[in-house]
Amino acid sequence: MLSRTTTRAVCTATLPHLISSQVRPACAVLLRHAQTHSKRTFTSTTLVQRPQRNLPELKLKLESEYTHAEPAWPHPVYTAEQMEQIKIAHRRCDNWSDWAALSAVRILRWSFDLATGYRHNKAVALDKKDPSAAKQKYSMSEEKWLTRLIFLESIAGVPGMVGGMVRHLHSLRVLRRDNGWIQTLLEESQNERMHLLTFLKFREPGIFMRTMLLGAQGVFFNLFFVAYLVSPKTCHRFVGYLEEEAVVTYTRTIADLEAGFLPKWENMEAPQIAKDYFKLPEGKDKVIDLLHVVRADEAKHREVNHTLANLEQNKDPNPYVAEFPKGAPRPTKGLEWVKGTGWEREELAKLAVLPVPVTVNTTATTAPTPSA
């Protein structure tokens, strides 16, 4: 067997004397053959081929598209009276941090309206002059509302996760507790994600909208992450103002549905995932009932984030997991006491000094005194 060097020399020496069409294929075959057999193996041990195991494919059959497992954070049950009391509210700016947060929300709102084709403000103005023209030019259909709501909820689930992640890592670094903030922020993020999963049962976004969501989430996540490292107070105020806009959006959606502008949703039932998560009772499980519950959730997020923005970020405990006197107006997960502009730190300080009733176990028996 010729080595690669000898083969190359033979081919080079005979190349001028032979016709190229004859020598080139022969030399190519010789060089390839020599290169293959000239390699030395790394080891002389014979390779043993292990028999391949046929692993069984894991297939789990779910009862439905939505598993009925108990959620980590059960959703509170709202009454119809509580949800009807939800109103549009706006907190005035007190300092430069608030102005920065509000300006960022206004810029985001303008971009959001442009991306989703939202024209409700002009519709309200024009409706006073020409209702038929307003409905023809600026009316929002079910498809347009779904585009807006899906886009809104895909972004709204980011702040809670970022805030909880940053505080979780901070707690690990400084080796101390976080005063109960992490749980509330992660619960808020989960709640917004359930809103998104609910609206996805009405419509599956196309490739264009998925691309928009991917870009918007990537940009917003990184910007909010950096901003939360710099000023978490401003970030919570930003989310509070953002939730104010969400309450406005759902209020106008409900108004359009009640006015008969959204006929497809008038008698439509809410998806099963919404019935299970929000605990919608029978007879109150229509789309209109779903929108009322989601608006109440957004109003609660508005209150929570405005309240957290009023606190000292590094030392104040989270009032939504604290214990307050029963019966007194206080922050809760439900809608018992709703404050659209958030609870002030001074109000919470007054509540903290009130006596908390202690529950005494009257069924406990006294242990016998041991004899001397």
Coordinates of C-alpha atoms in Angstrom, one line a residue:
M1 CA 0.0 0.0 0.0
L2 CA 1.5 3.3 -1.0
S3 CA 1.7 6.1 1.6
R4 CA 0.1 9.5 1.0
T5 CA 3.5 11.1 0.3
T6 CA 4.5 8.4 -2.2
T7 CA 1.2 8.6 -4.0
R8 CA 1.5 12.4 -4.2
A9 CA 5.0 12.0 -5.7
V10 CA 3.9 9.4 -8.3
C11 CA 1.0 11.6 -9.4
T12 CA 3.1 14.7 -9.6
A13 CA 5.8 12.9 -11.6
T14 CA 3.5 11.3 -14.1
L15 CA 1.1 14.3 -14.5
P16 CA 3.1 16.0 -17.3
H17 CA 3.3 12.8 -19.3
L18 CA -0.4 11.6 -19.1
I19 CA -3.6 13.1 -20.4
S20 CA -5.3 15.1 -17.7
S21 CA -8.6 13.3 -18.1
Q22 CA -6.8 10.0 -17.4
V23 CA -4.5 10.9 -14.5
R24 CA -6.7 13.2 -12.5
P25 CA -9.4 10.7 -11.6
A26 CA -6.8 8.1 -10.8
C27 CA -4.8 10.4 -8.7
A28 CA -7.8 11.6 -6.8
V29 CA -8.8 8.0 -6.0
L30 CA -5.3 7.1 -4.9
L31 CA -5.0 10.2 -2.7
R32 CA -8.3 9.6 -1.0
H33 CA -7.6 6.0 -0.4
A34 CA -4.1 6.8 1.0
Q35 CA -5.5 9.5 3.3
T36 CA -8.1 7.1 4.7
H37 CA -5.8 4.3 5.5
S38 CA -2.8 6.4 6.6
K39 CA -4.6 7.6 9.8
R40 CA -3.6 5.9 13.0
T41 CA -6.2 5.1 15.6
F42 CA -5.9 6.7 19.1
T43 CA -6.1 3.3 20.8
S44 CA -5.7 -0.3 19.8
T45 CA -8.6 -1.4 21.9
T46 CA -11.5 -2.9 20.0
L47 CA -14.6 -0.7 20.1
V48 CA -17.6 -2.5 21.6
Q49 CA -20.9 -1.4 20.2
R50 CA -23.4 -1.1 23.1
P51 CA -26.9 -2.3 22.3
Q52 CA -29.4 0.5 22.1
R53 CA -32.2 0.4 24.7
N54 CA -35.7 1.0 23.5
L55 CA -36.9 3.5 26.1
P56 CA -40.7 3.8 26.4
E57 CA -42.1 7.1 25.2
L58 CA -43.6 9.1 28.0
K59 CA -47.2 10.1 27.1
L60 CA -49.5 11.5 29.7
K61 CA -53.1 11.9 28.9
L62 CA -54.5 15.0 30.6
E63 CA -58.2 15.2 31.5
S64 CA -58.5 18.4 29.5
E65 CA -56.4 21.2 28.1
Y66 CA -56.3 22.8 31.5
T67 CA -55.3 20.7 34.4
H68 CA -57.5 20.9 37.5
A69 CA -54.6 21.0 39.9
E70 CA -55.0 23.5 42.8
P71 CA -53.0 26.6 41.9
A72 CA -50.2 27.8 44.1
W73 CA -52.0 31.1 44.7
P74 CA -55.8 30.5 44.7
H75 CA -57.7 33.4 43.2
P76 CA -59.9 35.3 45.6
V77 CA -63.7 35.2 44.9
Y78 CA -65.2 38.6 44.1
T79 CA -68.9 39.5 44.6
A80 CA -70.9 41.3 41.9
E81 CA -71.3 44.3 44.2
Q82 CA -67.5 44.5 44.8
M83 CA -66.7 44.4 41.0
E84 CA -69.3 47.0 40.2
Q85 CA -67.6 49.4 42.5
I86 CA -64.4 49.4 40.5
K87 CA -63.8 52.8 39.1
I88 CA -61.2 54.6 37.0
A89 CA -58.7 56.3 39.3
H90 CA -55.5 58.3 38.8
R91 CA -52.8 59.1 41.4
R92 CA -51.2 62.6 41.0
C93 CA -47.5 62.9 40.8
D94 CA -45.7 64.0 43.9
N95 CA -42.0 64.0 42.9
W96 CA -39.7 63.5 39.9
S97 CA -39.8 59.8 40.3
D98 CA -43.6 59.8 39.8
W99 CA -43.3 62.1 36.8
A100 CA -40.7 59.8 35.2
A101 CA -42.9 56.8 35.7
L102 CA -46.0 58.5 34.3
S103 CA -44.1 59.8 31.3
A104 CA -42.8 56.3 30.6
V105 CA -46.4 54.9 30.8
R106 CA -47.7 57.6 28.4
I107 CA -45.0 56.8 25.8
L108 CA -45.7 53.1 26.2
R109 CA -49.4 53.8 25.9
W110 CA -48.9 55.7 22.7
S111 CA -46.8 52.9 21.2
F112 CA -49.3 50.3 22.3
D113 CA -52.2 52.2 20.8
L114 CA -50.3 52.5 17.5
A115 CA -49.4 48.8 17.4
T116 CA -52.9 47.5 18.2
G117 CA -54.9 50.0 16.2
Y118 CA -56.7 51.4 19.2
R119 CA -58.7 54.6 18.6
H120 CA -61.2 54.8 21.4
N121 CA -60.3 58.3 22.6
K122 CA -61.2 59.8 19.2
A123 CA -64.3 57.6 19.1
V124 CA -65.5 59.2 22.3
A125 CA -64.9 62.7 21.0
L126 CA -66.5 62.1 17.7
D127 CA -69.5 60.2 19.2
K128 CA -70.7 63.5 20.7
K129 CA -71.1 64.9 17.2
D130 CA -71.8 62.0 14.8
P131 CA -72.4 58.6 16.5
S132 CA -72.8 56.8 13.1
A133 CA -69.5 58.1 11.8
A134 CA -67.8 57.3 15.1
K135 CA -69.0 53.6 15.0
Q136 CA -68.0 53.3 11.3
K137 CA -64.5 54.8 11.7
Y138 CA -63.4 54.1 15.2
S139 CA -65.4 51.1 16.4
M140 CA -63.4 48.3 18.1
S141 CA -64.5 44.8 17.0
E142 CA -64.0 41.6 19.0
E143 CA -60.8 40.8 17.0
K144 CA -59.4 44.3 17.7
W145 CA -60.1 44.0 21.4
L146 CA -58.5 40.6 21.5
T147 CA -55.4 41.9 19.8
R148 CA -55.1 44.7 22.4
L149 CA -55.9 42.5 25.4
I150 CA -53.4 39.7 24.4
F151 CA -50.7 42.3 23.8
L152 CA -51.4 44.0 27.1
E153 CA -51.4 40.8 29.2
S154 CA -48.2 39.5 27.6
I155 CA -46.4 42.7 28.8
A156 CA -48.2 43.0 32.1
G157 CA -46.9 39.7 33.3
V158 CA -43.2 40.9 33.1
P159 CA -42.9 43.4 36.0
G160 CA -44.0 41.1 38.8
M161 CA -41.6 38.3 37.6
V162 CA -38.7 40.8 37.3
G163 CA -39.4 42.3 40.7
G164 CA -39.7 39.0 42.4
M165 CA -36.6 37.6 40.7
V166 CA -34.5 40.6 41.7
R167 CA -35.7 40.5 45.3
H168 CA -35.2 36.8 45.5
L169 CA -31.6 37.0 44.3
H170 CA -31.0 40.0 46.7
S171 CA -32.3 37.9 49.6
L172 CA -29.9 35.1 48.7
R173 CA -27.0 37.5 48.5
V174 CA -27.6 39.4 51.8
L175 CA -28.7 36.2 53.6
R176 CA -31.9 37.6 55.1
R177 CA -35.6 37.6 54.5
D178 CA -37.4 39.9 52.0
N179 CA -40.3 41.0 54.3
G180 CA -42.9 39.2 52.2
W181 CA -42.5 41.1 48.9
I182 CA -41.5 38.2 46.7
Q183 CA -44.7 36.2 47.2
T184 CA -47.0 39.1 46.2
L185 CA -44.9 40.0 43.1
L186 CA -44.8 36.5 41.8
E187 CA -48.5 36.0 42.5
E188 CA -49.2 39.1 40.4
S189 CA -47.2 37.8 37.6
Q190 CA -49.0 34.5 37.7
N191 CA -52.3 36.2 37.7
E192 CA -51.4 38.2 34.6
R193 CA -50.3 35.1 32.8
M194 CA -53.6 33.4 33.6
H195 CA -55.3 36.4 32.0
L196 CA -53.2 35.9 28.9
L197 CA -53.9 32.1 28.7
T198 CA -57.6 32.9 29.0
F199 CA -57.7 35.3 26.1
L200 CA -55.7 32.9 24.0
K201 CA -58.7 30.6 24.1
F202 CA -60.6 33.1 22.0
R203 CA -57.9 33.6 19.4
E204 CA -54.5 32.3 18.4
P205 CA -52.1 35.1 17.4
G206 CA -50.4 34.9 13.9
I207 CA -46.8 35.0 13.1
F208 CA -46.7 38.8 12.8
M209 CA -48.2 39.3 16.3
R210 CA -46.0 36.6 17.8
T211 CA -42.9 38.4 16.4
M212 CA -44.2 41.7 17.9
L213 CA -44.7 40.1 21.2
L214 CA -41.2 38.5 21.1
G215 CA -39.5 41.9 20.4
A216 CA -41.7 43.9 22.8
Q217 CA -41.1 41.4 25.7
G218 CA -37.4 41.2 25.1
V219 CA -36.9 45.0 25.1
F220 CA -39.3 45.6 28.0
F221 CA -37.9 42.9 30.2
N222 CA -34.3 44.1 30.0
L223 CA -35.3 47.8 30.4
F224 CA -37.4 47.0 33.4
F225 CA -34.7 44.8 34.9
V226 CA -32.1 47.5 34.8
A227 CA -34.6 50.1 36.0
Y228 CA -35.6 47.9 39.0
L229 CA -31.9 47.6 40.0
V230 CA -31.6 51.4 39.9
S231 CA -35.0 52.5 41.5
P232 CA -37.6 49.9 42.5
K233 CA -39.8 52.6 43.9
T234 CA -40.1 54.2 40.4
C235 CA -40.8 50.8 38.9
H236 CA -43.7 50.1 41.2
R237 CA -45.1 53.5 40.5
F238 CA -44.7 52.8 36.8
V239 CA -46.7 49.6 37.2
G240 CA -49.3 51.4 39.2
Y241 CA -49.8 53.9 36.4
L242 CA -49.8 51.1 33.8
E243 CA -52.5 49.3 35.7
E244 CA -54.5 52.5 35.7
E245 CA -54.5 52.3 31.9
A246 CA -55.5 48.6 32.1
V247 CA -58.5 49.5 34.2
V248 CA -59.5 52.1 31.6
T249 CA -59.1 49.6 28.8
Y250 CA -61.3 46.9 30.4
T251 CA -63.9 49.5 31.5
R252 CA -64.2 50.6 27.8
T253 CA -64.3 47.0 26.7
I254 CA -67.2 46.3 29.1
A255 CA -69.0 49.5 27.9
D256 CA -68.7 48.4 24.3
L257 CA -70.1 45.0 25.1
E258 CA -73.0 46.3 27.2
A259 CA -73.8 48.8 24.4
G260 CA -74.1 46.0 21.8
F261 CA -71.0 46.8 19.8
L262 CA -69.6 43.3 20.4
P263 CA -72.4 40.9 19.4
K264 CA -70.2 37.8 19.3
W265 CA -69.5 38.1 23.0
E266 CA -73.0 38.8 24.3
N267 CA -74.0 35.3 25.1
M268 CA -70.6 33.5 24.8
E269 CA -69.5 31.5 27.8
A270 CA -66.0 32.1 29.3
P271 CA -63.4 29.4 28.6
Q272 CA -63.1 26.5 31.0
I273 CA -59.7 27.7 32.2
A274 CA -61.3 30.9 33.3
K275 CA -64.1 29.1 35.1
D276 CA -61.7 27.0 37.0
Y277 CA -59.1 29.7 37.9
F278 CA -61.5 32.6 38.7
K279 CA -64.1 30.2 40.3
L280 CA -66.9 31.7 38.1
P281 CA -70.3 30.4 39.4
E282 CA -72.9 28.9 37.1
G283 CA -75.0 31.6 35.6
K284 CA -72.2 34.1 36.0
D285 CA -69.7 32.5 33.6
K286 CA -70.2 34.7 30.5
V287 CA -67.6 36.8 28.8
I288 CA -69.0 39.9 30.4
D289 CA -68.5 38.3 33.8
L290 CA -65.0 37.4 32.9
L291 CA -64.2 41.0 31.9
H292 CA -65.5 42.2 35.2
V293 CA -63.2 39.8 37.1
V294 CA -60.2 40.7 35.0
R295 CA -60.8 44.4 35.5
A296 CA -61.1 43.8 39.3
D297 CA -57.7 42.1 39.2
E298 CA -56.1 45.0 37.3
A299 CA -57.6 47.4 39.9
K300 CA -56.0 45.3 42.6
H301 CA -52.6 45.4 40.9
R302 CA -53.0 49.2 40.6
E303 CA -53.6 49.5 44.3
V304 CA -50.8 47.0 45.3
N305 CA -48.1 48.7 43.2
H306 CA -49.0 52.2 44.2
T307 CA -48.9 51.0 47.8
L308 CA -45.5 49.3 47.4
A309 CA -44.2 52.5 45.8
N310 CA -45.2 54.4 48.9
L311 CA -43.0 52.3 51.2
E312 CA -39.4 52.2 52.1
Q313 CA -38.1 49.5 49.7
N314 CA -35.4 47.9 51.8
K315 CA -37.0 47.8 55.3
D316 CA -40.8 48.1 55.2
P317 CA -42.8 44.8 55.2
N318 CA -45.3 44.0 52.6
P319 CA -48.7 45.0 54.0
Y320 CA -50.6 42.5 51.9
V321 CA -49.2 39.6 53.9
A322 CA -49.1 41.4 57.3
E323 CA -51.6 40.9 60.0
F324 CA -53.9 43.9 60.8
P325 CA -56.8 44.3 63.2
K326 CA -59.9 42.5 62.0
G327 CA -62.7 44.8 60.8
A328 CA -60.6 47.9 60.2
P329 CA -60.0 49.0 56.6
R330 CA -56.7 47.5 55.6
P331 CA -54.8 46.1 52.6
T332 CA -56.2 42.7 51.5
K333 CA -55.9 40.3 48.6
G334 CA -59.6 40.7 47.9
L335 CA -61.9 43.7 47.2
E336 CA -63.1 44.4 50.7
W337 CA -61.3 47.7 50.8
V338 CA -60.1 49.1 47.4
K339 CA -57.9 52.2 47.2
G340 CA -57.2 53.1 43.6
T341 CA -54.3 55.4 44.5
G342 CA -52.8 53.0 47.0
W343 CA -52.3 53.0 50.7
E344 CA -50.1 55.7 52.1
R345 CA -47.3 54.8 54.5
E346 CA -48.8 57.0 57.2
E347 CA -52.1 55.1 57.0
L348 CA -50.3 51.8 57.4
A349 CA -48.3 53.1 60.3
K350 CA -51.6 54.0 62.1
L351 CA -53.0 50.6 61.5
A352 CA -49.9 48.9 62.8
V353 CA -50.3 50.4 66.3
L354 CA -53.9 49.2 66.7
P355 CA -54.2 46.1 68.9
V356 CA -54.5 42.8 67.1
P357 CA -57.0 40.5 68.7
V358 CA -55.4 37.3 69.9
T359 CA -57.3 34.0 69.4
V360 CA -57.4 31.9 72.5
N361 CA -57.8 28.2 72.2
T362 CA -60.5 27.4 74.7
T363 CA -60.5 23.7 74.0
A364 CA -57.0 23.2 75.4
T365 CA -56.8 21.4 78.7
T366 CA -54.5 22.4 81.5
A367 CA -51.7 19.9 82.2
P368 CA -51.8 18.3 85.6
T369 CA -49.3 19.6 88.1
P370 CA -46.7 16.9 88.9
S371 CA -46.7 15.7 92.4
A372 CA -43.7 16.6 94.6

